[in-house]
Each structure stands twice: as structure tokens, then as C-alpha cells.
Amino acid sequence: MSQPVEVDVVIIGGGLAGLSAARRLDRAGVEWLLVEGSDRIGGRVATDVIDGWRMDRGFQTLNTAYPRLPALVDIDALDLRYFTSGVLVRRCGELHRLENPVREPLMTPQTLISGIGTLTDRLKFAALATRCATLPVHRLLDMPETTTQEMLRAAGLSHRIIEEALRPFFSGVFADRTLDTSSHVAAMVLRSFARGRIGVPAAGMAALPAAIAGPLPFPQLLIGARALAVGPGMVVTEGGEVRCRAVIVATDPIGAATLLPDRLPRPDVHSLTTFYFGADRAPVDEPILLLDGDRREIIANTVVMSNAAPEYAPGGKSLIAATVVGISAPSGASETVIRVELARMYGVPTDDWELLGVVTVPQALPAARPPQTRLRKPVHLGDGLFVAGDHRDSPSIQGAMAGGWRTAGSVLASLGARVGV
Ligand SMILES: Cc1cc2nc3c(=O)[nH]c(=O)nc-3n(C[C@H](O)[C@H](O)[C@H](O)COP(=O)(O)OP(=O)(O)OC[C@H]3O[C@@H](n4cnc5c(N)ncnc54)[C@H](O)[C@@H]3O)c2cc1C
């Protein structure tokens, strides 16, 4: 389909938020067009396949407890490969295990004797995670909003368990080492981790946006069509002007503030870098996240992807992902440091590992400091202009999907159309 001159709604951006919005508008029978500036859909969720290695554009996982997921995709069809629920922590030369306290309420002997924090710490953390997993969402959001750091301290957790396990864990999730992220966002993350399983599709994370887009009429997704300007009732791309009744700006947060400078502030964003290595042998047998409890603050987490998803590596080899918070420019020096750190964390030599790629995502996640307005920032900006994305809900796959869905509902209400569930 060539670019039409008039539709009901133009969606700008084909990431998870834009695609989720399209699904809701499509179901309501509204005429819509999605313009995506790059050469593919999926936005920040993408997979590169190189010589049989499957490398997501930055280590990320899907949580089966994300509430918006079942409405948008057939989870079984994603063919998920799962990671162990819980983490390993390398501290003072030893590996310690922390189970997911909700899935393993009685704690295994390994968690009971774990050297991470004290037993009281582990019981208090179990109580916090159980609260997040079991209280209704509105009760969690009624709690006073602070930072993640303050939430962990208020739960009575010691400085030691925060520094040795929880800071490395949350810093990888939020791309924020300061733990300034809103406690409401942290509570929702703990809720998802405690209730769900984390995994990756056998074909790579790009299978997720592909599955969301699957039922959409393909010609209405205009790929390679960058929006240059937006105004009430119109979007301009290189292909010309499209007139419309409503516009949904579902770009990344900086892109949204650039297109609508008078209506949206320019947000802070956090960066992530993932180093991918190939090895003949896996350094551990389990598909489990390994955290650095030695407070070196170089690698936030590392995981052997192919232990969960053998499809991520060719011919029985192993794919190892190591995530660094911030931008780590690929260089000989940074590679050497990462190899040394990985050797310490896994307790094996890494000299013969092949560096396959370094993925830097400067705008990986929007900063989500308090207040986050109950994870529902306004999406109707007036004059038929709407905004959607992880920066309006929560900085996650769930936030992007739920945000797109919510914004489409707001558009339908403003158009007087039937509002789907
Ligand atoms: C390395 C990394 C790890 C992550 N880990 C996790 C994780 O483990 N779990 C989790 O839940 N979340 C994770 N996330 C976050 C999650 O991927 C994002 O929150 C989510 O994908 C954001 O989707 P979005 O649709 O809001 O924005 P985006 O994915 O940024 O989509 C915006 C789209 O708009 C397009 N666009 C921009 N400007 C224009 C324009 N002018 N015209 C047309 N199109 C335009 C872009 O090309 C893009 O396709 C991670 C993110 C990264 C980068």
C-alpha cells in the first residue's frame, strides 16, 4: 500500500507500543496507518542472526506474568526457552544461590545456607517479594512512592544484601545503578519476577513483535516511513502529508519529545551495553542469571543464553551474554576488562572465548524516578494528539504493550468509537 492521504488514526512507531495500539484500533474497526521510520518493526526488541548465533539487540527477556501478554500473543506459539527462577551470586570466590521466594516458599537448603546477606535478610526479602506478588496492584500503588533503594531499606534489608545482590539485580533491570527508580516500578518488577517465568523465544526476542504484528493487515504497516513533523490532524513523512482525526506518537521517548517539543519534556534515559561471547563449553550448566556480589560494578549480570535456548548458538556451542550498565564503547581495553571480570564470576578462563559482538543501546530505558503517577502518565495531549510507549507506563515490555493498548483506548473514546476490552 502506498501512503494514503487520509485515515482515521496515524500511529508513529512500530515498537511494542505502536503495534499494541494498532491491534486495539484494528479490532475496533477504525481505519489506521502505522509509519515506522526504520527498516523493521519491533523497536528496541530485535534479534540479529550472524553465522548461526542469535543475538538480541541487548540481553532482554520476556516475563510470562506480564498482564498484557496473553491478550496480544499466543504464549505457547512463542516457543519460550526458560531461565531458572532465582539467581546465582559470585561473592568472595564462592557461588551463592538465591531462589525465587514465591516459587520456592520453603527455600532450598542452598538458599538457606547462602552467604548472601543474613538468614533474616533472606526472610525479609521473601516477605517483600510475596507482598508484591500477592497484593492487588492498586494496593501496591497506594503505598507511598519512594525510590527502589528506600523501598529495600524500609523492608528492613541490610546494606550487605542490597549491595551484594539487589543492587546488581535491579541495576540490570532498570539500567540504573543508583536505584533511584520509583518504588512503584520496582514493586511491579518484583511482582512479575515472583509470579512468572522468564524466558526468550527459541527464535530470538524479535519473535515477540512479530507475533503481535501477526494478525495485523500488513499493508497498513508502512516500514521505512519516518515521520518528520506532527500537528493536530496531520503527519508529514518523506512520502507526503497524511491527514487524520488522531495521531499516536509511539516512538522512543526522545523521539516523542522531538516530534512534540511543546507538549512533552525531553526525558532522561539510561543506557545498556551487552557483550556477546561464543565458547566451546558453557562455563556453568544451568540457565541462570549470575550477579556480581563483589561490588566491582562492572558487569551487572551475565548468563549463558544457550543453556536456556540451544537455538541461540550453532553446533552445540555456548552463547554468553554479559550486561554492563551505561555505554561501554567496544575497544580492546573494555574487552580485556570484561574477559577478566567474566573469568572471576564464572571461575573459568575466558581467553579462548570469541567476542561475537558488542551491543550498545544508548536509549535502552527511560528513567523512571518518582513520581510515576501510578504508572499511568497522561496520554491525551489535546488537539487529537496522543502519546504511547514505555515512558508513559513503566520502562518494560509490559509497560510498552499496556501503554499502547491504553492509548488506543483513549483514542477510541475521543473518536466516539466502540472501546474494546
Ligand atoms: C538492552 C535492553 C534490555 C531490555 N531488557 C528488558 C527486559 O528484560 N524486560 C523488559 O520487560 N523490558 C526490557 N527492555 C525494555 C523494552 O525493550 C522496552 O521498554 C520496549 O521495547 C519499548 O517499546 P516502545 O514501543 O515503547 O518503544 P521502541 O521500542 O523504542 O519503539 C519505538 C519505535 O518508533 C520508531 N520511530 C522513532 N522515531 C520515529 C519517527 N520519527 N517516525 C517513525 N518511526 C519512528 C523506532 O524506529 C521504533 O521502532 C530492555 C530494553 C533494552 C534496550
XYZ file of C-alpha atoms and ligand atoms in Angstrom:
474
model
C 0.000 0.000 0.000
C 1.370 3.432 -0.844
C 0.960 6.164 1.717
C -2.706 7.254 1.874
C -3.632 10.946 2.099
C -6.273 10.423 4.778
C -7.013 7.861 7.554
C -8.737 7.972 10.954
C -5.586 7.417 13.029
C -1.850 7.540 12.245
C 0.447 5.641 14.637
C 4.078 6.757 14.545
C 6.470 3.963 15.571
C 6.293 0.187 15.201
C 7.762 -0.867 18.542
C 5.705 -2.877 21.027
C 3.622 0.176 21.987
C 2.733 1.165 18.413
C 1.941 -2.428 17.436
C -0.227 -2.953 20.529
C -2.113 0.255 19.759
C -2.646 -0.939 16.179
C -4.071 -4.235 17.425
C -6.695 -2.444 19.518
C -7.647 0.055 16.805
C -7.865 -2.746 14.259
C -10.168 -4.757 16.471
C -12.444 -1.726 16.892
C -12.714 -1.366 13.113
C -11.020 2.027 12.980
C -9.045 2.923 9.861
C -5.395 3.264 10.904
C -1.928 3.514 9.408
C 1.361 2.814 11.219
C 4.504 4.559 9.984
C 7.822 3.085 11.126
C 10.996 5.018 10.401
C 13.481 2.123 10.439
C 13.620 -0.888 8.146
C 11.760 -3.251 10.508
C 9.150 -3.418 13.241
C 9.974 -4.183 16.888
C 11.826 -1.050 18.004
C 14.088 -1.886 20.932
C 13.196 -5.590 20.655
C 15.295 -7.055 17.850
C 17.462 -10.087 17.095
C 20.463 -10.372 14.781
C 21.351 -13.813 13.454
C 25.020 -13.995 12.462
C 26.748 -17.264 11.485
C 24.165 -19.241 13.450
C 24.479 -17.098 16.615
C 21.240 -15.454 17.717
C 21.998 -12.167 19.435
C 19.207 -9.982 20.737
C 19.911 -6.247 20.479
C 20.874 -6.202 24.129
C 20.158 -9.011 26.586
C 16.485 -8.971 27.437
C 13.884 -11.488 28.488
C 10.139 -11.916 28.438
C 8.209 -12.485 31.656
C 5.165 -14.741 31.338
C 3.396 -12.841 34.134
C 3.177 -9.612 32.144
C -0.584 -8.997 32.279
C -0.941 -7.609 28.732
C 0.899 -10.535 27.104
C -1.876 -13.177 26.764
C -4.248 -10.694 25.111
C -1.721 -9.978 22.379
C 0.106 -13.236 21.675
C -0.265 -16.986 21.950
C 2.462 -17.567 24.532
C 2.837 -21.251 23.560
C 3.476 -20.277 19.943
C 6.463 -18.154 21.060
C 8.164 -21.430 21.968
C 9.799 -19.912 25.037
C 13.028 -21.266 26.465
C 13.123 -20.641 30.186
C 15.752 -19.488 32.645
C 15.965 -20.818 36.199
C 13.834 -18.843 38.623
C 16.339 -17.293 41.016
C 19.909 -16.065 40.693
C 23.470 -17.056 41.440
C 25.745 -14.519 43.098
C 29.537 -14.652 42.902
C 30.966 -13.377 46.154
C 34.475 -13.836 47.598
C 35.262 -16.687 45.233
C 32.086 -18.652 46.043
C 28.822 -19.074 44.187
C 25.684 -18.477 46.242
C 22.103 -19.200 45.237
C 19.032 -17.079 45.873
C 15.763 -18.782 44.940
C 12.623 -17.005 43.886
C 10.976 -16.908 47.338
C 7.462 -17.152 45.937
C 8.121 -20.166 43.709
C 10.235 -21.870 46.389
C 8.445 -20.728 49.578
C 10.247 -23.223 51.790
C 13.674 -22.226 50.447
C 16.053 -24.923 49.350
C 18.972 -25.819 51.610
C 21.253 -23.895 49.208
C 19.287 -20.678 49.737
C 19.032 -21.274 53.487
C 22.807 -21.524 53.824
C 23.507 -18.934 51.123
C 26.192 -16.441 52.090
C 24.207 -13.551 50.585
C 23.001 -11.347 53.431
C 21.820 -12.992 56.645
C 19.002 -15.524 57.018
C 16.877 -12.656 58.372
C 17.646 -10.713 55.197
C 16.520 -13.587 53.039
C 13.302 -13.992 55.043
C 12.601 -10.241 54.828
C 13.227 -10.299 51.093
C 10.865 -13.273 50.774
C 8.210 -11.290 52.666
C 8.689 -8.262 50.371
C 8.504 -10.358 47.193
C 5.447 -12.223 48.473
C 3.721 -8.914 49.278
C 4.440 -7.623 45.770
C 3.254 -10.890 44.206
C 0.027 -11.285 46.151
C -1.390 -7.824 46.952
C -3.752 -6.357 44.341
C -1.962 -3.871 42.070
C -3.998 -0.922 43.374
C -2.842 -1.713 46.938
C 0.803 -1.730 45.792
C 0.290 1.620 44.085
C -1.455 3.030 47.197
C 1.797 2.565 49.124
C 3.928 5.702 49.499
C 6.130 6.107 46.433
C 9.852 6.362 47.158
C 12.946 5.118 45.345
C 13.877 1.446 44.939
C 16.761 1.964 47.359
C 14.448 3.404 50.037
C 11.897 0.649 49.473
C 14.553 -2.018 50.093
C 15.789 -0.253 53.226
C 12.234 0.232 54.528
C 11.696 -3.524 54.114
C 14.482 -3.933 56.696
C 17.061 -5.339 54.273
C 20.684 -4.907 55.287
C 23.220 -2.809 53.411
C 25.026 -6.068 52.634
C 22.234 -7.877 50.799
C 21.367 -4.685 48.925
C 24.944 -4.192 47.741
C 25.765 -7.841 47.086
C 22.618 -8.986 45.333
C 19.811 -6.468 44.952
C 21.760 -3.535 43.506
C 23.367 -5.720 40.816
C 19.979 -7.301 40.060
C 17.915 -4.091 39.832
C 20.686 -2.140 38.095
C 20.488 -4.605 35.204
C 16.697 -4.382 35.089
C 16.456 -0.574 35.251
C 19.839 0.277 33.687
C 20.193 2.424 36.811
C 22.920 1.706 39.343
C 21.735 4.418 41.752
C 18.418 2.616 42.363
C 16.646 5.982 42.028
C 13.882 4.252 40.083
C 10.400 4.575 41.595
C 9.469 2.017 44.252
C 6.186 1.502 42.390
C 8.107 0.390 39.300
C 10.305 -1.868 41.479
C 7.235 -3.396 43.138
C 5.769 -4.265 39.743
C 9.084 -5.793 38.643
C 9.252 -7.936 41.791
C 5.628 -8.914 41.221
C 6.332 -10.136 37.689
C 9.516 -11.965 38.667
C 7.808 -13.662 41.602
C 4.657 -14.669 39.704
C 6.020 -15.522 36.263
C 8.814 -17.297 34.465
C 11.418 -15.526 32.390
C 12.473 -16.799 29.017
C 13.315 -15.990 25.432
C 11.563 -17.261 22.297
C 13.555 -20.043 20.599
C 13.800 -17.809 17.518
C 15.007 -14.763 19.459
C 13.259 -11.830 21.115
C 12.262 -10.423 17.701
C 9.622 -13.172 17.638
C 7.613 -11.121 20.152
C 6.905 -8.036 17.996
C 6.449 -10.353 15.008
C 3.747 -12.235 16.919
C 1.993 -9.009 17.989
C 2.051 -7.774 14.393
C 0.949 -11.168 13.027
C -2.819 -10.571 12.892
C -2.485 -7.005 11.528
C -3.121 -6.251 7.833
C 0.462 -5.955 6.644
C -0.113 -3.159 4.053
C -1.146 -0.801 6.869
C 2.358 -1.074 8.370
C 4.480 1.362 6.362
C 8.111 0.426 7.021
C 10.866 2.919 6.231
C 8.449 5.847 6.589
C 9.915 8.287 9.094
C 7.579 10.940 10.491
C 9.190 14.343 10.012
C 6.510 16.530 11.572
C 3.303 16.120 13.521
C 0.469 18.511 14.185
C -3.225 18.413 15.005
C -4.840 16.278 12.309
C -1.699 15.651 10.259
C 1.570 13.736 9.997
C 4.276 14.532 7.454
C 6.634 11.817 6.198
C 9.018 11.844 3.266
C 6.107 10.379 1.304
C 3.987 13.484 1.931
C 1.252 14.575 4.319
C -1.380 12.261 5.831
C -4.500 13.918 7.236
C -6.153 12.145 10.162
C -8.517 12.538 13.102
C -5.922 11.445 15.682
C -2.182 10.795 15.899
C -0.481 8.364 18.308
C 3.202 9.162 18.777
C 4.574 5.738 19.794
C 8.258 6.431 19.239
C 11.030 6.136 21.800
C 10.770 8.866 24.491
C 13.375 11.208 22.986
C 11.807 10.808 19.546
C 8.418 11.722 21.034
C 9.786 14.861 22.711
C 11.477 15.835 19.423
C 8.248 15.474 17.447
C 6.143 17.246 20.100
C 8.576 19.671 21.779
C 5.845 21.951 23.161
C 3.854 19.126 24.697
C 6.402 16.611 26.045
C 9.523 17.197 28.151
C 12.809 15.711 26.972
C 13.279 12.738 29.311
C 16.373 11.245 30.915
C 17.270 7.867 29.520
C 19.535 5.060 30.725
C 21.946 3.055 28.555
C 22.933 -0.598 28.479
C 25.750 -2.491 26.761
C 25.738 -6.239 26.142
C 28.903 -8.174 25.300
C 28.281 -11.467 23.493
C 30.884 -14.236 23.613
C 30.932 -17.664 21.975
C 32.580 -20.604 23.752
C 33.104 -24.275 23.012
C 31.932 -25.191 26.516
C 29.442 -23.495 28.814
C 31.080 -22.131 31.996
C 28.066 -23.312 34.057
C 25.435 -25.937 33.269
C 22.359 -24.039 34.365
C 20.297 -21.388 32.524
C 20.582 -18.937 35.406
C 21.447 -15.269 35.827
C 24.787 -14.710 37.550
C 25.279 -11.482 39.516
C 28.466 -9.885 40.751
C 28.313 -9.761 44.546
C 31.898 -8.498 44.870
C 30.734 -4.896 44.278
C 33.051 -4.394 41.311
C 30.150 -2.705 39.489
C 31.465 -3.512 36.021
C 29.223 -6.357 34.878
C 25.673 -6.135 36.233
C 24.735 -9.653 35.183
C 25.751 -12.459 32.879
C 24.003 -15.561 31.595
C 24.693 -18.481 29.284
C 21.874 -17.878 26.811
C 22.290 -21.233 25.078
C 21.821 -23.132 28.352
C 18.205 -21.939 28.156
C 17.886 -21.709 24.367
C 20.287 -24.005 22.473
C 18.885 -22.359 19.309
C 20.910 -19.225 20.213
C 24.240 -20.936 19.363
C 25.388 -23.044 16.414
C 26.512 -26.664 16.641
C 26.481 -27.265 20.387
C 28.475 -24.132 21.195
C 27.604 -21.723 24.009
C 26.490 -18.099 23.822
C 27.327 -15.977 26.849
C 25.793 -12.514 27.379
C 27.305 -10.013 29.807
C 25.441 -6.793 30.553
C 27.077 -3.538 31.587
C 25.070 -0.541 32.784
C 25.866 2.513 30.639
C 27.791 2.833 27.425
C 30.904 0.706 27.107
C 32.477 1.521 23.775
C 33.810 -1.612 22.085
C 37.593 -1.473 22.395
C 40.453 -3.792 23.182
C 40.639 -2.335 26.696
C 36.972 -2.818 27.524
C 37.032 -6.333 26.081
C 40.005 -7.258 28.279
C 38.293 -5.935 31.402
C 35.091 -7.828 30.596
C 37.019 -11.065 29.984
C 38.803 -10.701 33.344
C 35.542 -9.991 35.154
C 33.773 -12.929 33.493
C 36.665 -15.242 34.379
C 36.290 -14.205 38.033
C 32.491 -14.510 38.014
C 32.338 -17.918 36.315
C 35.591 -19.213 37.776
C 36.926 -20.395 34.398
C 39.427 -18.952 31.900
C 37.802 -16.861 29.174
C 40.840 -16.243 26.910
C 39.596 -18.668 24.283
C 36.085 -17.214 24.160
C 35.322 -15.470 20.891
C 33.939 -11.939 21.153
C 30.944 -12.086 18.803
C 29.526 -8.635 19.241
C 29.035 -5.634 21.499
C 25.543 -4.126 21.501
C 25.262 -0.630 22.922
C 21.780 0.834 23.358
C 22.162 4.485 24.415
C 18.412 4.913 24.941
C 17.692 1.497 26.441
C 15.182 2.591 29.088
C 13.568 5.843 30.185
C 14.499 6.919 33.707
C 11.504 6.325 35.988
C 12.180 8.317 39.141
C 9.291 9.118 41.478
C 6.634 10.353 40.959
C 5.383 7.957 38.284
C 1.675 8.863 38.738
C 0.573 5.277 39.416
C 2.393 4.152 36.244
C -0.214 5.925 34.129
C 1.030 9.237 32.752
C -1.483 11.200 30.665
C -1.608 10.038 27.061
C -4.046 12.547 25.515
C -2.110 15.748 24.858
C -5.036 17.645 23.327
C -5.959 18.525 19.715
C -6.177 14.851 18.725
C -2.541 14.227 19.657
C -1.780 11.127 21.745
C 1.407 9.517 23.026
C 2.227 5.880 23.860
C 5.268 3.948 24.993
C 7.201 2.598 27.933
C 7.868 6.184 29.092
C 4.120 6.721 29.731
C 3.546 3.495 31.700
C 6.549 1.567 33.013
C 10.006 1.036 31.487
C 9.470 -2.540 30.278
C 7.943 -4.745 27.622
C 4.772 -4.852 29.725
C 4.793 -1.040 30.004
C 5.106 -0.657 26.227
C 2.366 -3.182 25.409
C -0.017 -1.917 28.103
C 0.771 1.679 27.171
C -0.050 1.173 23.504
C -3.277 -0.594 24.407
C -4.292 2.134 26.884
C -3.561 4.944 24.439
C -5.582 3.261 21.689
C -8.488 3.069 24.163
C -8.167 6.790 24.804
C -8.166 7.478 21.037
C -11.261 5.325 20.545
C -13.056 7.164 23.341
C -12.183 10.520 21.800
C -13.388 9.368 18.372
C -16.603 8.089 19.923
C -15.804 4.612 18.609
C -16.624 1.345 20.327
C -13.974 0.787 23.009
C -12.760 -2.808 23.096
C -11.683 -4.542 26.311
C 19.081 -3.773 26.121
C 17.663 -3.744 26.602
C 17.254 -4.662 27.556
C 15.925 -4.659 27.989
N 15.527 -5.623 28.858
C 14.218 -5.748 29.149
C 13.744 -6.868 29.876
O 14.496 -7.795 30.188
N 12.426 -6.901 30.196
C 11.560 -5.933 29.817
O 10.369 -6.023 30.143
N 11.973 -4.851 29.101
C 13.270 -4.752 28.737
N 13.701 -3.705 27.973
C 12.767 -2.618 27.661
C 11.828 -2.878 26.471
O 12.507 -3.453 25.386
C 11.233 -1.530 26.052
O 10.621 -0.926 27.179
C 10.189 -1.621 24.948
O 10.623 -2.421 23.885
C 9.852 -0.226 24.450
O 8.896 -0.291 23.399
P 8.260 1.045 22.785
O 7.307 0.606 21.734
O 7.732 1.904 23.880
O 9.468 1.856 22.131
P 10.515 1.444 20.989
O 10.813 0.002 21.044
O 11.654 2.394 21.132
O 9.751 1.719 19.614
C 9.693 2.990 19.013
C 9.652 2.827 17.509
O 9.441 4.113 16.914
C 10.255 4.219 15.750
N 10.453 5.643 15.488
C 11.177 6.543 16.208
N 11.086 7.782 15.647
C 10.285 7.656 14.551
C 9.802 8.573 13.569
N 10.108 9.885 13.602
N 8.994 8.114 12.581
C 8.643 6.792 12.527
N 9.090 5.874 13.442
C 9.880 6.310 14.435
C 11.528 3.468 16.121
O 12.249 3.083 14.965
C 10.950 2.279 16.904
O 10.661 1.191 16.065
C 15.016 -3.672 27.510
C 15.437 -2.742 26.582
C 16.745 -2.796 26.114
C 17.164 -1.822 25.036
